[in-house]
């Protein structure tokens, strides 16, 4: 299968590398010039579960997509903010039967993808794999994970299972879900609380989690996600989701980490993905006539902080 | 008239000094030992409109209130958080006819004062004077200002006018208002936006004011203040108040200043008065059945920040 990894950062490198090792015809697309050059010159290097490996995988710059090549499957791993530009760049390699699997965090990405391929060819998923990038062309891949995915178009579950099968054969532990929106909303609740709150409060997860008002704030935000999800026929178990979020506060596990949005904005002065998390819920809330003031205010505060820090 | 200044910081020093110069029998009460000692030893010193002056005014520590002295009027200038303790400390000098004038920023202080004196003896006001403290026993007083005040108890307007007259005779430019709650809510809207937002966003007034979402956030917060005020028969002119707030963004006037809450929390790691501004609106909103999520969330975020910075 001709598989294009769109966004070959840490996670894209993991998927590309594992699928290539499994014999798939992989093609990496990324916007970082030094990274693409290093992969084409030296191969994609990785410390893969403590073993150094190299895979020769073709890579191209996003602005340099060939026109004599058509892909069967695109797996999306771009930043949410770059999704539209990436889909636009990929147009030459999309044909009638090209499927797109979106594994981005956040919600509402299908609205962008739908502009480029029909609903029958869109699959959305959720992954628990992790990955790191040590420098151009060099990934660090450890631990285990899984993927859940589902078709967006009606009657496309057979194809969803086929894609899951391709990933599983590469060791990516994928499974078909008949309720992927539940997993996506559940994960978005984690990002929709810890990301924005740790960023605006300038603290790590434990720092926020040990505050007296943490439970009340988390409850307000998760309740807004749940109200919007309910309107899309997803019934989130609010108490379970809150408990799931509160488990991350433990400093012995991941509590001492600073969420990705904190790293993006506070550390690196980069624009955030808030519009695809709390902002998406606020927007859907407005559309459905559901009040979502905590998501709206948090989105506005993060955008203010972006301006104050001159994020790009 | 025997006048007790409760909280003899910058503003209390101004009022005490001007009233003493005008011949009133002034008595200063404060919790800062070095300040009280300096005043008793060397007099209250001030750079008063560029002239160095000294006034011999008796001062006592809050924990050391004499029992052989009764006061006619108490003017409150404590921090909101210290109001209850101060009133408790002043009990020995309060008699049946003691009046209390509260000039604290924020809303809802009368609920605390009412525990110590009857409604007929409570007057609330609003001042536009400014003042600074340069060190123990030394104030810096420049510029002009005014005071507006009103009786809380019915039929007490004559006494309110009498108090305004005493202040005006001391040069404090006071007037009776028949709608003091309007002025208090209007001023609370300024504090309820700039204070909390600049603190949580870590920026000065212009820094917040130039953000794309500033107008939307300010509109949401002022609308909540207005909804609660309306329930108390105060009809805020929301557009005028927003315009009044937005005038402060100008870097040529006060835009480059960091609001007092920022100084308290971010600079000096002190607890804030958020419960008497946005927190008071959220509490009243809950009582009246009015939705005030922006005030509630901002109050919760500031309390989180207090915990994260270990504010005291």
XYZ file of C-alpha atoms in Angstrom:
624
model
C 0.000 0.000 0.000
C 1.241 3.465 -0.854
C 1.089 5.331 2.453
C 1.865 9.026 2.825
C 2.741 10.269 6.276
C 1.719 13.928 6.270
C 3.689 15.548 9.059
C 6.781 13.458 9.721
C 7.648 14.820 13.162
C 7.975 12.539 16.171
C 4.724 10.603 15.796
C 4.815 10.653 11.989
C 8.329 9.227 12.127
C 7.162 6.394 14.392
C 4.285 5.431 12.110
C 6.373 5.856 8.952
C 9.227 3.816 10.317
C 7.092 0.958 11.629
C 4.974 0.783 8.459
C 8.119 0.811 6.288
C 9.704 -1.965 8.332
C 6.496 -3.947 7.761
C 6.953 -3.664 3.990
C 4.577 -0.827 3.115
C 5.546 1.746 0.502
C 5.953 4.780 2.763
C 6.438 8.353 1.722
C 7.156 11.116 4.273
C 5.994 14.724 3.857
C 7.108 17.490 6.168
C 7.688 21.242 6.262
C 11.072 21.171 8.060
C 13.827 21.395 5.451
C 16.793 20.105 7.529
C 14.717 17.120 8.659
C 13.691 16.144 5.105
C 17.277 16.591 3.850
C 18.724 14.478 6.659
C 16.221 11.658 6.011
C 16.988 11.619 2.273
C 20.759 11.770 2.865
C 21.184 9.395 5.834
C 17.847 7.607 6.135
C 15.406 7.982 9.022
C 17.370 7.138 12.134
C 15.760 6.065 15.347
C 16.559 4.854 18.773
C 13.834 2.216 18.660
C 13.258 0.671 22.074
C 16.957 1.176 22.946
C 18.238 -0.149 19.591
C 19.678 2.207 16.958
C 18.139 1.573 13.547
C 18.044 3.289 10.165
C 15.352 2.994 7.478
C 15.712 4.390 3.983
C 12.402 6.146 3.393
C 11.804 8.820 0.751
C 10.882 12.221 2.150
C 9.765 15.437 0.472
C 9.144 18.954 1.530
C 5.505 19.972 1.729
C 6.116 22.721 -0.857
C 7.701 20.196 -3.205
C 5.116 17.412 -3.632
C 5.695 15.393 -6.849
C 2.863 15.215 -9.378
C 3.709 11.773 -10.826
C 2.752 9.880 -7.692
C -0.657 8.896 -6.281
C -1.178 7.679 -2.732
C -3.635 5.108 -1.346
C -3.659 6.302 2.244
C -2.672 9.553 3.895
C -2.059 9.471 7.626
C -2.292 12.976 9.049
C 0.050 14.031 11.845
C 0.460 17.753 11.183
C -0.163 20.432 13.770
C -3.856 21.334 13.673
C -2.995 24.864 12.533
C -1.177 23.477 9.492
C -3.798 20.935 8.459
C -5.457 23.035 5.772
C -2.137 24.001 4.164
C -1.001 20.379 4.231
C -4.189 19.090 2.581
C -3.842 21.807 -0.059
C -0.229 20.739 -0.700
C -1.220 17.063 -0.972
C -3.842 17.664 -3.665
C -1.626 16.399 -6.556
C -1.209 12.949 -4.986
C -4.862 12.438 -4.013
C -6.946 10.289 -6.373
C -10.544 9.033 -6.292
C -9.813 6.200 -3.911
C -7.314 7.901 -1.605
C -8.261 7.408 2.029
C -7.315 9.833 4.776
C -6.758 8.809 8.384
C -6.666 11.747 10.786
C -4.843 11.096 14.064
C -4.562 14.710 15.246
C -5.532 15.680 18.747
C -8.544 17.919 19.085
C -11.934 17.979 17.456
C -13.527 19.173 14.250
C -10.662 18.439 11.842
C -13.031 16.601 9.486
C -14.515 19.950 8.503
C -11.193 20.838 6.890
C -10.455 17.398 5.430
C -13.890 17.228 3.820
C -12.897 20.077 1.532
C -10.395 17.731 -0.154
C -11.845 14.178 -0.020
C -15.343 12.756 0.303
C -16.706 11.648 3.661
C -16.503 7.993 2.559
C -12.735 8.316 2.449
C -12.247 9.960 5.832
C -11.274 7.954 8.908
C -10.643 9.455 12.292
C -8.703 7.985 15.116
C -6.974 8.383 18.369
C -3.551 7.118 19.345
C -1.917 6.425 22.685
C 1.568 6.002 21.184
C 4.247 8.512 22.162
C 7.394 9.586 20.314
C 10.160 12.166 20.432
C 12.417 13.852 17.903
C 16.072 14.314 18.879
C 17.055 16.387 15.855
C 16.764 16.413 12.052
C 16.225 12.839 10.824
C 16.503 11.305 14.285
C 13.605 9.931 16.341
C 13.454 8.417 19.811
C 10.786 5.742 20.076
C 10.088 3.815 23.244
C 7.162 2.324 25.136
C 4.003 0.833 23.751
C 0.710 2.257 22.578
C -2.367 1.640 20.529
C -4.616 3.159 17.873
C -8.381 3.243 17.632
C -10.058 4.337 14.422
C -13.424 4.532 12.720
C -14.912 5.481 9.368
C -16.782 8.787 9.130
C -18.751 7.750 6.034
C -21.620 5.319 6.460
C -20.983 1.697 5.441
C -17.203 2.122 5.391
C -16.444 0.044 8.461
C -14.891 -2.774 6.388
C -12.339 -0.345 5.029
C -11.701 1.048 8.516
C -10.962 -2.483 9.715
C -8.638 -3.013 6.740
C -6.658 0.130 7.644
C -6.518 -0.975 11.281
C -5.180 -4.298 10.055
C -2.376 -2.659 8.057
C -1.334 -0.709 11.152
C -1.512 -3.741 13.408
C 0.641 -5.784 11.024
C 3.265 -3.064 11.501
C 3.069 -3.481 15.280
C 0.994 -0.379 15.839
C -1.704 -2.246 17.762
C -4.706 -0.735 16.010
C -8.337 -1.608 16.400
C -11.633 -0.651 14.883
C -13.905 1.329 17.164
C -17.637 1.769 16.733
C -17.567 4.846 18.950
C -14.404 6.725 18.090
C -16.030 10.073 18.899
C -16.252 8.960 22.502
C -12.480 8.375 22.676
C -11.778 11.604 20.820
C -13.974 13.674 23.139
C -12.546 11.919 26.189
C -8.986 12.711 25.101
C -10.000 16.254 24.140
C -11.255 16.751 27.701
C -7.759 15.999 29.004
C -6.227 18.467 26.569
C -9.085 20.925 27.073
C -8.308 21.216 30.762
C -4.604 20.565 31.376
C -3.261 22.262 28.244
C -5.007 25.599 28.532
C -5.006 25.795 32.333
C -1.322 24.942 32.869
C -0.469 27.406 30.092
C -2.468 30.318 31.472
C -1.428 29.559 35.073
C 2.216 28.952 34.112
C 2.553 25.677 36.028
C 2.922 21.941 35.542
C 0.103 19.408 35.884
C 0.622 18.774 39.609
C 0.867 22.543 40.183
C -2.627 22.994 38.808
C -4.027 19.737 40.163
C -3.214 20.508 43.786
C -5.097 23.830 43.697
C -8.261 24.003 45.779
C -10.375 25.094 42.795
C -8.940 22.535 40.320
C -11.839 20.116 40.705
C -14.456 22.844 40.250
C -12.766 24.254 37.131
C -12.256 20.801 35.580
C -15.877 19.903 36.292
C -17.107 23.092 34.588
C -14.993 22.514 31.481
C -15.712 18.778 31.134
C -19.429 19.479 31.568
C -19.298 21.862 28.608
C -17.514 19.250 26.457
C -20.134 16.682 27.525
C -23.064 18.975 26.665
C -21.696 19.575 23.179
C -20.795 15.896 22.694
C -24.313 14.881 23.738
C -25.672 16.990 20.906
C -23.568 14.768 18.590
C -24.956 11.619 20.244
C -21.846 10.962 22.309
C -22.718 10.438 25.974
C -19.555 11.164 27.928
C -19.348 9.684 31.412
C -18.446 12.998 33.075
C -17.372 11.523 36.412
C -15.138 8.928 34.739
C -13.525 11.587 32.512
C -12.876 13.877 35.501
C -11.353 10.951 37.392
C -9.199 10.141 34.336
C -7.949 13.757 34.265
C -7.312 13.850 38.003
C -5.184 10.702 37.773
C -2.624 12.720 35.784
C -1.949 15.018 38.772
C 0.246 12.404 40.443
C 3.852 13.705 40.469
C 5.041 10.079 40.412
C 3.556 9.535 36.945
C 3.156 12.527 34.592
C 2.256 15.277 37.077
C 5.585 17.065 36.807
C 5.270 17.428 33.033
C 4.323 20.662 31.316
C 1.626 19.991 28.675
C 2.442 20.472 24.975
C 0.558 23.775 24.762
C 2.731 25.142 27.553
C 5.825 24.092 25.635
C 4.474 25.629 22.435
C 3.401 28.961 23.855
C 5.256 29.726 27.084
C 8.555 28.080 26.185
C 8.735 28.504 22.408
C 6.313 31.394 21.745
C 4.432 29.391 19.129
C 0.740 29.705 18.326
C -1.392 27.084 20.074
C -4.057 24.592 18.982
C -6.641 26.045 21.397
C -9.118 26.678 18.529
C -9.237 22.913 17.915
C -9.840 22.042 21.563
C -11.751 24.506 23.788
C -12.333 26.843 20.853
C -13.976 24.042 18.857
C -16.307 23.268 21.759
C -17.204 26.967 22.127
C -17.903 27.193 18.404
C -20.025 24.045 18.375
C -21.787 25.286 21.515
C -22.719 28.490 19.747
C -23.985 26.510 16.765
C -26.061 24.146 18.921
C -27.306 26.845 21.332
C -25.373 25.387 24.275
C -23.659 27.687 26.769
C -19.886 27.072 26.943
C -18.433 30.116 28.762
C -15.450 28.369 30.368
C -14.247 27.026 27.006
C -14.858 30.411 25.377
C -13.081 32.437 28.075
C -10.124 30.029 28.190
C -9.796 30.230 24.395
C -9.866 34.033 24.540
C -7.274 34.134 27.330
C -4.912 31.827 25.436
C -5.262 33.971 22.311
C -4.474 37.073 24.404
C -1.404 35.324 25.777
C -0.329 34.448 22.215
C -0.503 38.139 21.294
C 1.258 39.286 24.466
C 4.117 36.827 23.807
C 4.092 37.669 20.068
C 3.688 33.961 19.267
C 4.112 32.837 15.663
C -15.110 65.286 65.748
C -13.243 62.185 66.912
C -12.264 60.464 63.681
C -10.529 57.071 63.531
C -8.680 56.192 60.349
C -8.755 52.393 60.213
C -5.914 51.394 57.915
C -3.366 54.222 57.871
C -1.516 53.230 54.710
C -1.137 55.612 51.793
C -4.796 56.660 51.458
C -5.470 56.519 55.199
C -2.462 58.779 55.761
C -3.813 61.300 53.251
C -7.246 61.441 54.877
C -5.811 61.459 58.416
C -3.342 64.199 57.627
C -5.804 66.466 55.851
C -8.491 66.021 58.501
C -5.953 66.698 61.272
C -4.724 69.863 59.546
C -8.373 70.970 59.405
C -8.635 70.677 63.194
C -10.358 67.328 63.626
C -9.335 64.982 66.430
C -7.739 62.220 64.359
C -6.589 58.823 65.543
C -4.718 56.414 63.263
C -4.993 52.623 63.503
C -2.783 50.282 61.508
C -1.283 46.812 61.608
C 2.254 47.746 60.539
C 4.397 48.151 63.674
C 7.282 50.194 62.206
C 4.814 52.611 60.633
C 2.891 53.191 63.881
C 6.132 53.606 65.860
C 7.550 56.097 63.348
C 4.348 58.193 63.436
C 4.311 58.300 67.250
C 8.025 59.119 67.454
C 8.454 61.605 64.583
C 4.909 62.534 63.547
C 3.282 61.636 60.237
C 5.575 63.040 57.575
C 4.443 63.771 54.057
C 5.590 65.266 50.852
C 2.322 67.128 50.375
C 2.082 68.597 46.893
C 5.879 69.066 46.817
C 6.088 70.555 50.317
C 7.509 68.561 53.248
C 5.202 68.674 56.245
C 4.849 66.875 59.581
C 1.677 66.409 61.632
C 1.655 65.049 65.166
C -1.171 62.505 65.099
C -1.605 59.680 67.613
C -1.352 56.201 66.111
C -1.959 52.773 67.600
C -1.458 49.231 66.495
C -4.595 47.353 65.561
C -3.872 44.765 68.294
C -3.454 47.518 70.866
C -6.695 49.555 70.703
C -7.289 51.564 73.948
C -10.538 50.963 75.818
C -10.895 54.449 77.345
C -11.635 56.166 74.051
C -14.797 56.302 71.929
C -14.874 57.460 68.319
C -17.561 59.392 66.412
C -16.541 58.347 62.928
C -14.471 55.481 61.560
C -13.143 55.830 58.026
C -12.202 52.421 56.661
C -9.151 52.078 54.421
C -7.990 48.544 55.239
C -7.397 45.903 52.624
C -10.672 44.098 51.955
C -9.215 40.861 53.327
C -8.448 42.557 56.650
C -11.782 44.326 57.091
C -13.380 41.806 59.426
C -10.322 41.636 61.694
C -10.119 45.429 61.788
C -13.795 45.830 62.728
C -13.331 43.215 65.426
C -10.319 45.111 66.787
C -12.212 48.428 66.769
C -15.104 47.105 68.889
C -13.913 48.780 72.145
C -14.045 52.273 70.621
C -17.422 51.904 68.901
C -20.416 53.395 70.771
C -24.131 53.727 69.928
C -23.675 56.722 67.674
C -20.399 55.756 65.960
C -20.672 56.124 62.192
C -18.615 54.092 59.740
C -17.604 55.339 56.311
C -16.287 52.588 54.030
C -14.073 53.770 51.185
C -12.673 50.376 50.157
C -12.640 49.300 46.538
C -14.858 46.383 45.640
C -18.403 45.458 46.554
C -20.261 43.818 49.403
C -18.209 45.155 52.342
C -21.387 46.280 54.117
C -22.178 42.631 54.854
C -19.126 42.544 57.123
C -19.578 46.026 58.635
C -23.210 45.287 59.496
C -22.010 42.701 61.987
C -20.565 45.535 64.106
C -22.791 48.619 63.611
C -26.406 49.157 62.538
C -27.292 49.989 58.956
C -28.244 53.542 60.000
C -24.607 54.149 60.888
C -23.046 52.780 57.705
C -21.998 55.074 54.852
C -20.338 53.870 51.702
C -18.294 55.867 49.303
C -15.883 56.016 46.477
C -12.776 58.124 46.212
C -10.717 59.303 43.286
C -7.833 60.527 45.460
C -4.476 58.779 45.103
C -1.602 58.451 47.564
C 1.690 56.665 48.062
C 3.726 55.503 51.044
C 7.504 55.978 50.843
C 8.333 54.114 54.034
C 7.263 53.897 57.694
C 5.647 57.178 58.734
C 6.226 58.869 55.376
C 3.566 59.527 52.718
C 3.756 61.077 49.278
C 0.600 63.006 48.430
C 0.114 64.817 45.150
C -2.638 65.608 42.663
C -6.290 66.232 43.343
C -9.294 63.979 43.863
C -12.775 63.737 45.200
C -15.062 61.637 47.366
C -18.659 60.618 46.821
C -20.627 59.042 49.643
C -24.111 57.966 50.620
C -25.969 56.558 53.608
C -26.972 52.892 53.526
C -29.724 53.322 56.123
C -32.970 55.000 55.082
C -33.454 58.616 56.131
C -29.792 59.130 56.958
C -28.961 61.428 54.071
C -28.614 64.478 56.364
C -25.866 62.713 58.261
C -24.203 61.624 55.001
C -24.130 65.283 53.924
C -22.686 66.257 57.293
C -19.846 63.740 56.880
C -19.227 64.969 53.319
C -19.041 68.476 54.736
C -16.399 67.521 57.305
C -14.305 65.978 54.529
C -14.766 68.937 52.226
C -13.716 71.375 54.963
C -10.463 69.417 55.105
C -9.973 69.905 51.364
C -11.045 66.396 50.432
C -13.672 67.581 47.962
C -16.510 65.312 49.096
C -20.088 65.294 47.942
C -23.273 63.479 48.776
C -24.464 61.064 46.105
C -27.961 59.693 45.782
C -26.702 56.805 43.676
C -23.393 55.726 45.185
C -23.956 52.121 44.166
C -23.710 53.224 40.548
C -20.254 54.735 41.113
C -19.144 51.735 43.148
C -20.271 49.249 40.492
C -18.731 51.388 37.738
C -15.384 51.483 39.536
C -15.658 47.755 40.356
C -16.025 47.056 36.621
C -12.643 48.691 36.005
C -11.055 46.622 38.769
C -13.061 43.534 37.768
C -11.522 43.556 34.305
C -8.055 45.116 34.411
C -6.978 43.735 37.789
C -7.740 40.067 37.240
C -6.942 39.972 33.522
C -3.552 41.728 33.712
C -2.678 39.495 36.658
C -3.586 36.219 34.988
C -2.073 37.288 31.637
C 1.045 38.779 33.282
C 0.917 42.076 31.393
C 0.236 45.779 31.849
C -3.002 47.526 30.889
C -1.935 48.360 27.328
C -0.642 44.796 26.914
C -4.112 43.444 27.580
C -5.990 46.285 25.889
C -4.313 45.823 22.526
C -5.294 42.132 22.322
C -7.836 41.231 19.667
C -10.157 39.577 22.207
C -9.916 42.350 24.839
C -13.198 43.972 23.842
C -15.082 40.682 23.839
C -13.756 39.662 27.257
C -14.425 43.085 28.792
C -17.943 43.062 27.357
C -18.647 39.633 28.867
C -17.399 40.633 32.315
C -19.076 44.071 32.428
C -22.342 42.465 31.291
C -22.200 40.118 34.274
C -21.573 43.041 36.659
C -24.494 44.887 35.042
C -26.870 41.928 35.353
C -26.112 41.589 39.062
C -26.266 45.374 39.623
C -29.654 45.518 37.896
C -30.970 43.055 40.444
C -30.004 45.666 43.071
C -31.776 48.418 41.112
C -28.564 49.879 39.685
C -28.809 50.269 35.905
C -25.240 50.399 34.634
C -24.738 51.979 31.213
C -22.732 49.030 29.854
C -21.430 50.825 26.759
C -20.270 53.835 28.772
C -18.526 51.616 31.322
C -16.756 49.637 28.586
C -15.660 52.891 26.963
C -14.421 54.138 30.351
C -12.358 50.932 30.760
C -10.995 51.112 27.230
C -9.804 54.673 27.793
C -7.277 53.315 30.292
C -5.479 51.336 27.556
C -3.721 54.470 26.277
C 0.028 54.101 26.989
C 0.234 57.908 27.163
C -1.989 57.964 30.268
C -2.084 54.918 32.583
C -1.765 52.082 30.042
C 1.781 51.182 31.013
C 0.839 50.666 34.658
C 0.410 47.242 36.238
C -2.815 47.148 38.289
C -2.666 46.808 42.074
C -3.659 43.134 41.993
C -0.710 42.417 39.713
C 1.588 44.162 42.183
C 0.059 42.264 45.096
C 0.143 38.797 43.565
C 2.729 38.604 40.796
C 5.275 40.999 42.291
C 4.807 40.541 46.037
C 3.114 37.111 46.282
C 0.318 38.518 48.415
C -3.278 37.269 48.482
C -5.610 39.329 46.295
C -8.967 41.037 46.788
C -10.580 39.052 43.935
C -13.336 37.747 46.273
C -14.513 41.346 46.766
C -14.579 42.133 43.049
C -15.338 39.329 40.554
C -15.878 36.848 43.376
C -18.537 39.097 44.930
C -20.358 39.333 41.593
C -20.225 35.543 41.166
C -21.560 35.044 44.697
C -24.361 37.566 44.218
C -25.109 36.006 40.824
C -25.535 32.620 42.447
C -27.822 34.145 45.087
C -29.954 35.965 42.496
C -29.983 33.113 39.955
C -27.938 35.088 37.417
C -25.253 33.353 35.360
C -21.778 34.900 35.918
C -19.302 32.351 34.506
C -16.588 34.832 33.464
C -16.441 36.346 36.961
C -16.511 32.883 38.520
C -13.780 31.428 36.287
C -11.543 34.499 36.684
C -11.945 34.302 40.473
C -11.034 30.591 40.415
C -7.995 31.215 38.187
C -6.700 33.999 40.459
C -7.118 31.747 43.491
C -5.184 28.994 41.679
C -2.435 31.496 40.900
C -2.340 32.510 44.586
C -1.775 28.876 45.545
C 0.807 28.295 42.817
C 2.788 31.358 43.957
C 2.239 30.454 47.641
C 0.776 33.910 48.253
C 0.191 35.006 51.848
